[in-house]
Amino acid sequence: MAPTREKSLSEREFELLLEGAGRIDEPVQRLESRAAILIGGRLGLRPGETTHLSSSWIDHERQMIRIPEHHACTKGRDGGLCGYCRQAIEQRLRHDPDSIFEDFADLYWLPKTDAAARTVPFHFSYRVQVAIDLLITEHGGWPYSFSTLQRRLNAALDLAPSLSRNATSLHGLRATAASYHASRGLDLAALRAMFGWEDIATARQYLNVDGAMTRRALDNIH
């Protein structure tokens, strides 16, 4: 699925969402909410990627997240597969009815596509650096299931001034990140690599979504 562009937040709306996260009373939940918003809305990680984020993915020296080709999921009950991975397997079974659940269980978690196994830099933002460092220090990565990730976003939306609960979504945060970097001039190849898209047309739809690139080009010549 391509990012849900209509759920993309403007820069002002994104700041309001972070303000909402900052109003969460419980300190650890506040940290988790900010981290989830920044990882989704500035790095563009897919929800399944954030859910399975581990300290082993973080290259602190180079300030990069390395999303692997496989990561054993232990986010479910008694350290088993989480609901997100189970749903992904069930979807595969619908397309391969001759297989059984156990045929795929050892494969998960998997990135969505081959292109999704990638390296995502985070050196460009101190806020993202701090959020990742605190998340790793507190939990060693994202500690919960997909449903908790959704709850942390909803809590921030509920407390964000001037934003409704349906202002964005977890996939909308990814679209927010794509629009943010495209508007700052990240070229087509780099945008595609950062977001792990197989289809270059997906990257192209963000290149001039709000006229920012045109405005910047005009500024450079006038």
mmCIF file of C-alpha atoms in Angstrom:
data_model
loop_
_atom_site.group_PDB
_atom_site.id
_atom_site.type_symbol
_atom_site.label_atom_id
_atom_site.label_comp_id
_atom_site.label_asym_id
_atom_site.label_seq_id
_atom_site.Cartn_x
_atom_site.Cartn_y
_atom_site.Cartn_z
ATOM 1 C CA MET A 1 0.000 0.000 0.000
ATOM 2 C CA ALA A 2 1.270 3.452 -0.889
ATOM 3 C CA PRO A 3 1.219 6.023 1.905
ATOM 4 C CA THR A 4 -2.216 7.569 2.454
ATOM 5 C CA ARG A 5 -1.470 10.991 1.052
ATOM 6 C CA GLU A 6 -4.774 12.513 2.065
ATOM 7 C CA LYS A 7 -3.822 11.788 5.690
ATOM 8 C CA SER A 8 -0.534 13.640 5.311
ATOM 9 C CA LEU A 9 -0.049 16.432 7.844
ATOM 10 C CA SER A 10 1.290 19.882 7.089
ATOM 11 C CA GLU A 11 4.299 21.018 9.112
ATOM 12 C CA ARG A 12 2.029 23.059 11.394
ATOM 13 C CA GLU A 13 -0.288 20.098 11.940
ATOM 14 C CA PHE A 14 2.687 17.863 12.663
ATOM 15 C CA GLU A 15 3.881 20.262 15.361
ATOM 16 C CA LEU A 16 0.383 20.294 16.857
ATOM 17 C CA LEU A 17 0.438 16.490 16.943
ATOM 18 C CA LEU A 18 3.772 16.541 18.785
ATOM 19 C CA GLU A 19 2.251 19.081 21.181
ATOM 20 C CA GLY A 20 -0.528 16.595 21.839
ATOM 21 C CA ALA A 21 2.014 13.874 22.607
ATOM 22 C CA GLY A 22 3.735 16.257 24.997
ATOM 23 C CA ARG A 23 0.476 16.639 26.951
ATOM 24 C CA ILE A 24 0.233 12.928 27.797
ATOM 25 C CA ASP A 25 0.484 12.708 31.573
ATOM 26 C CA GLU A 26 2.346 9.414 31.992
ATOM 27 C CA PRO A 27 6.056 10.064 31.241
ATOM 28 C CA VAL A 28 6.896 6.764 29.536
ATOM 29 C CA GLN A 29 3.772 6.847 27.390
ATOM 30 C CA ARG A 30 4.608 10.446 26.471
ATOM 31 C CA LEU A 31 8.090 9.325 25.367
ATOM 32 C CA GLU A 32 6.631 6.433 23.357
ATOM 33 C CA SER A 33 4.066 8.641 21.649
ATOM 34 C CA ARG A 34 6.642 11.241 20.598
ATOM 35 C CA ALA A 35 8.997 8.530 19.366
ATOM 36 C CA ALA A 36 6.256 6.841 17.325
ATOM 37 C CA ILE A 37 5.210 10.154 15.746
ATOM 38 C CA LEU A 38 8.773 11.191 14.877
ATOM 39 C CA ILE A 39 9.792 7.772 13.556
ATOM 40 C CA GLY A 40 6.686 7.625 11.380
ATOM 41 C CA GLY A 41 6.353 11.293 10.470
ATOM 42 C CA ARG A 42 10.007 12.143 9.828
ATOM 43 C CA LEU A 43 11.677 8.827 8.961
ATOM 44 C CA GLY A 44 8.704 7.292 7.183
ATOM 45 C CA LEU A 45 8.890 3.849 8.732
ATOM 46 C CA ARG A 46 5.883 1.656 8.057
ATOM 47 C CA PRO A 47 3.814 0.762 11.133
ATOM 48 C CA GLY A 48 5.013 -2.840 10.967
ATOM 49 C CA GLU A 49 8.602 -1.627 10.872
ATOM 50 C CA THR A 50 8.142 0.602 13.911
ATOM 51 C CA THR A 51 6.352 -2.210 15.762
ATOM 52 C CA HIS A 52 9.378 -4.489 15.319
ATOM 53 C CA LEU A 53 12.062 -1.822 15.786
ATOM 54 C CA SER A 54 14.922 -3.277 17.817
ATOM 55 C CA SER A 55 18.139 -1.901 19.263
ATOM 56 C CA SER A 56 19.961 -4.252 16.881
ATOM 57 C CA TRP A 57 18.626 -2.161 13.990
ATOM 58 C CA ILE A 58 20.267 1.042 15.217
ATOM 59 C CA ASP A 59 23.693 2.109 13.995
ATOM 60 C CA HIS A 60 24.371 4.848 16.535
ATOM 61 C CA GLU A 61 27.737 5.794 15.066
ATOM 62 C CA ARG A 62 26.359 6.456 11.589
ATOM 63 C CA GLN A 63 22.914 7.458 12.908
ATOM 64 C CA MET A 64 20.999 5.051 10.724
ATOM 65 C CA ILE A 65 18.249 2.484 11.143
ATOM 66 C CA ARG A 66 18.984 -0.724 9.245
ATOM 67 C CA ILE A 67 15.721 -2.500 8.497
ATOM 68 C CA PRO A 68 16.623 -6.182 8.092
ATOM 69 C CA GLU A 69 15.361 -8.794 5.676
ATOM 70 C CA HIS A 70 14.046 -10.811 8.625
ATOM 71 C CA HIS A 71 13.458 -10.234 12.324
ATOM 72 C CA ALA A 72 12.038 -12.901 14.640
ATOM 73 C CA CYS A 73 8.784 -11.590 16.087
ATOM 74 C CA THR A 74 8.255 -12.091 19.835
ATOM 75 C CA LYS A 75 5.663 -9.346 20.377
ATOM 76 C CA GLY A 76 2.696 -11.676 20.810
ATOM 77 C CA ARG A 77 1.349 -13.615 23.748
ATOM 78 C CA ASP A 78 4.025 -15.646 25.582
ATOM 79 C CA GLY A 79 6.696 -14.340 23.219
ATOM 80 C CA GLY A 80 5.037 -15.643 20.070
ATOM 81 C CA LEU A 81 3.963 -13.886 16.898
ATOM 82 C CA CYS A 82 2.100 -10.616 17.284
ATOM 83 C CA GLY A 83 -1.302 -9.971 15.767
ATOM 84 C CA TYR A 84 0.259 -7.879 12.998
ATOM 85 C CA CYS A 85 2.411 -10.813 11.844
ATOM 86 C CA ARG A 86 -0.425 -13.288 12.220
ATOM 87 C CA GLN A 87 -2.604 -11.109 10.016
ATOM 88 C CA ALA A 88 0.161 -10.941 7.399
ATOM 89 C CA ILE A 89 0.465 -14.728 7.382
ATOM 90 C CA GLU A 90 -3.295 -15.183 7.085
ATOM 91 C CA GLN A 91 -3.269 -12.845 4.093
ATOM 92 C CA ARG A 92 -0.567 -14.984 2.466
ATOM 93 C CA LEU A 93 -2.599 -18.122 3.121
ATOM 94 C CA ARG A 94 -5.557 -16.639 1.252
ATOM 95 C CA HIS A 95 -3.320 -16.426 -1.821
ATOM 96 C CA ASP A 96 -1.741 -19.840 -1.199
ATOM 97 C CA PRO A 97 -4.517 -22.124 0.071
ATOM 98 C CA ASP A 98 -2.336 -25.245 -0.166
ATOM 99 C CA SER A 99 -0.072 -23.928 2.602
ATOM 100 C CA ILE A 100 -0.592 -23.939 6.364
ATOM 101 C CA PHE A 101 0.158 -21.305 9.006
ATOM 102 C CA GLU A 102 3.297 -23.078 10.226
ATOM 103 C CA ASP A 103 4.817 -22.880 6.739
ATOM 104 C CA PHE A 104 5.235 -19.133 7.185
ATOM 105 C CA ALA A 105 5.496 -18.686 10.956
ATOM 106 C CA ASP A 106 9.308 -18.817 11.089
ATOM 107 C CA LEU A 107 9.571 -16.152 8.384
ATOM 108 C CA TYR A 108 8.008 -13.329 10.377
ATOM 109 C CA TRP A 109 8.582 -10.514 10.866
ATOM 110 C CA LEU A 110 9.341 -9.700 7.209
ATOM 111 C CA PRO A 111 9.550 -6.273 5.557
ATOM 112 C CA LYS A 112 6.722 -5.675 3.130
ATOM 113 C CA THR A 113 8.851 -5.965 -0.022
ATOM 114 C CA ASP A 114 12.453 -6.651 -0.959
ATOM 115 C CA ALA A 115 12.980 -2.893 -1.350
ATOM 116 C CA ALA A 116 11.722 -2.321 2.196
ATOM 117 C CA ALA A 117 14.867 -3.903 3.668
ATOM 118 C CA ARG A 118 16.855 -0.689 3.658
ATOM 119 C CA THR A 119 18.868 1.838 5.641
ATOM 120 C CA VAL A 120 17.142 4.991 6.893
ATOM 121 C CA PRO A 121 19.355 7.871 8.135
ATOM 122 C CA PHE A 122 18.216 9.971 11.087
ATOM 123 C CA HIS A 123 21.206 12.310 11.458
ATOM 124 C CA PHE A 124 19.279 15.279 10.045
ATOM 125 C CA SER A 125 17.039 15.813 13.085
ATOM 126 C CA TYR A 126 18.114 16.194 16.709
ATOM 127 C CA ARG A 127 14.528 15.579 17.784
ATOM 128 C CA VAL A 128 14.495 12.214 16.042
ATOM 129 C CA GLN A 129 17.939 11.347 17.418
ATOM 130 C CA VAL A 130 16.837 12.071 20.982
ATOM 131 C CA ALA A 131 13.532 10.194 20.562
ATOM 132 C CA ILE A 132 15.317 7.091 19.261
ATOM 133 C CA ASP A 133 17.984 7.259 21.958
ATOM 134 C CA LEU A 134 15.364 7.530 24.705
ATOM 135 C CA LEU A 135 13.266 4.720 23.235
ATOM 136 C CA ILE A 136 16.290 2.427 23.018
ATOM 137 C CA THR A 137 17.422 3.370 26.529
ATOM 138 C CA GLU A 138 13.954 2.825 28.017
ATOM 139 C CA HIS A 139 12.889 -0.280 26.102
ATOM 140 C CA GLY A 140 15.606 -1.478 23.713
ATOM 141 C CA GLY A 141 13.301 -0.685 20.805
ATOM 142 C CA TRP A 142 9.528 -0.520 20.380
ATOM 143 C CA PRO A 143 8.361 -2.770 23.218
ATOM 144 C CA TYR A 144 4.744 -3.484 22.324
ATOM 145 C CA SER A 145 2.413 -4.683 19.622
ATOM 146 C CA PHE A 146 0.896 -2.776 16.712
ATOM 147 C CA SER A 147 -2.262 -2.014 18.710
ATOM 148 C CA THR A 148 -0.259 -0.080 21.312
ATOM 149 C CA LEU A 149 1.422 1.907 18.552
ATOM 150 C CA GLN A 150 -2.046 2.922 17.366
ATOM 151 C CA ARG A 151 -3.108 3.833 20.899
ATOM 152 C CA ARG A 152 -0.097 6.116 21.370
ATOM 153 C CA LEU A 153 -0.985 7.985 18.166
ATOM 154 C CA ASN A 154 -4.641 8.253 19.195
ATOM 155 C CA ALA A 155 -3.664 9.637 22.599
ATOM 156 C CA ALA A 156 -1.624 12.389 20.942
ATOM 157 C CA LEU A 157 -4.448 13.184 18.514
ATOM 158 C CA ASP A 158 -6.937 13.441 21.374
ATOM 159 C CA LEU A 159 -4.729 16.016 23.132
ATOM 160 C CA ALA A 160 -3.504 17.904 20.064
ATOM 161 C CA PRO A 161 -5.024 21.387 19.766
ATOM 162 C CA SER A 162 -7.108 21.911 16.610
ATOM 163 C CA LEU A 163 -6.645 18.336 15.336
ATOM 164 C CA SER A 164 -9.409 15.756 15.140
ATOM 165 C CA ARG A 165 -8.985 12.052 15.914
ATOM 166 C CA ASN A 166 -9.126 11.288 12.166
ATOM 167 C CA ALA A 167 -6.597 13.973 11.153
ATOM 168 C CA THR A 168 -4.012 11.336 10.349
ATOM 169 C CA SER A 169 -3.189 7.646 10.761
ATOM 170 C CA LEU A 170 -0.083 5.508 11.151
ATOM 171 C CA HIS A 171 0.136 5.244 7.358
ATOM 172 C CA GLY A 172 -0.627 8.962 7.173
ATOM 173 C CA LEU A 173 2.487 9.667 9.235
ATOM 174 C CA ARG A 174 4.531 7.882 6.584
ATOM 175 C CA ALA A 175 2.918 10.081 3.942
ATOM 176 C CA THR A 176 3.719 13.098 6.108
ATOM 177 C CA ALA A 177 7.399 12.121 6.079
ATOM 178 C CA ALA A 178 7.384 11.614 2.306
ATOM 179 C CA SER A 179 5.835 15.026 1.693
ATOM 180 C CA TYR A 180 8.214 16.668 4.175
ATOM 181 C CA HIS A 181 11.374 15.365 2.507
ATOM 182 C CA ALA A 182 10.132 15.840 -1.044
ATOM 183 C CA SER A 183 9.282 19.462 -0.303
ATOM 184 C CA ARG A 184 12.862 20.001 0.841
ATOM 185 C CA GLY A 185 14.321 18.724 -2.382
ATOM 186 C CA LEU A 186 15.100 15.058 -1.746
ATOM 187 C CA ASP A 187 15.417 13.681 -5.257
ATOM 188 C CA LEU A 188 13.446 10.811 -6.741
ATOM 189 C CA ALA A 189 16.061 8.083 -6.266
ATOM 190 C CA ALA A 190 16.833 9.063 -2.669
ATOM 191 C CA LEU A 191 13.154 9.344 -1.782
ATOM 192 C CA ARG A 192 12.474 5.918 -3.231
ATOM 193 C CA ALA A 193 15.407 4.393 -1.338
ATOM 194 C CA MET A 194 14.537 6.021 1.981
ATOM 195 C CA PHE A 195 10.926 4.849 1.893
ATOM 196 C CA GLY A 196 11.592 1.434 0.398
ATOM 197 C CA TRP A 197 9.225 1.745 -2.545
ATOM 198 C CA GLU A 198 9.487 -0.756 -5.388
ATOM 199 C CA ASP A 199 7.442 1.402 -7.766
ATOM 200 C CA ILE A 200 9.132 4.687 -8.663
ATOM 201 C CA ALA A 201 5.721 6.154 -9.492
ATOM 202 C CA THR A 202 4.897 6.123 -5.773
ATOM 203 C CA ALA A 203 7.874 8.375 -5.078
ATOM 204 C CA ARG A 204 7.037 10.641 -8.008
ATOM 205 C CA GLN A 205 3.589 11.536 -6.637
ATOM 206 C CA TYR A 206 5.218 13.349 -3.718
ATOM 207 C CA LEU A 207 7.704 15.448 -5.646
ATOM 208 C CA ASN A 208 5.521 18.496 -6.076
ATOM 209 C CA VAL A 209 2.542 17.715 -3.896
ATOM 210 C CA ASP A 210 2.230 21.193 -2.388
ATOM 211 C CA GLY A 211 4.157 23.395 -4.811
ATOM 212 C CA ALA A 212 7.144 23.655 -2.479
ATOM 213 C CA MET A 213 9.606 22.441 -5.101
ATOM 214 C CA THR A 214 8.323 24.935 -7.636
ATOM 215 C CA ARG A 215 8.582 27.732 -5.087
ATOM 216 C CA ARG A 216 12.142 26.745 -4.198
ATOM 217 C CA ALA A 217 13.154 26.608 -7.858
ATOM 218 C CA LEU A 218 11.711 30.087 -8.410
ATOM 219 C CA ASP A 219 13.588 31.393 -5.367
ATOM 220 C CA ASN A 220 16.824 30.048 -6.821
ATOM 221 C CA ILE A 221 16.466 31.973 -10.073
ATOM 222 C CA HIS A 222 14.921 35.251 -8.903
#
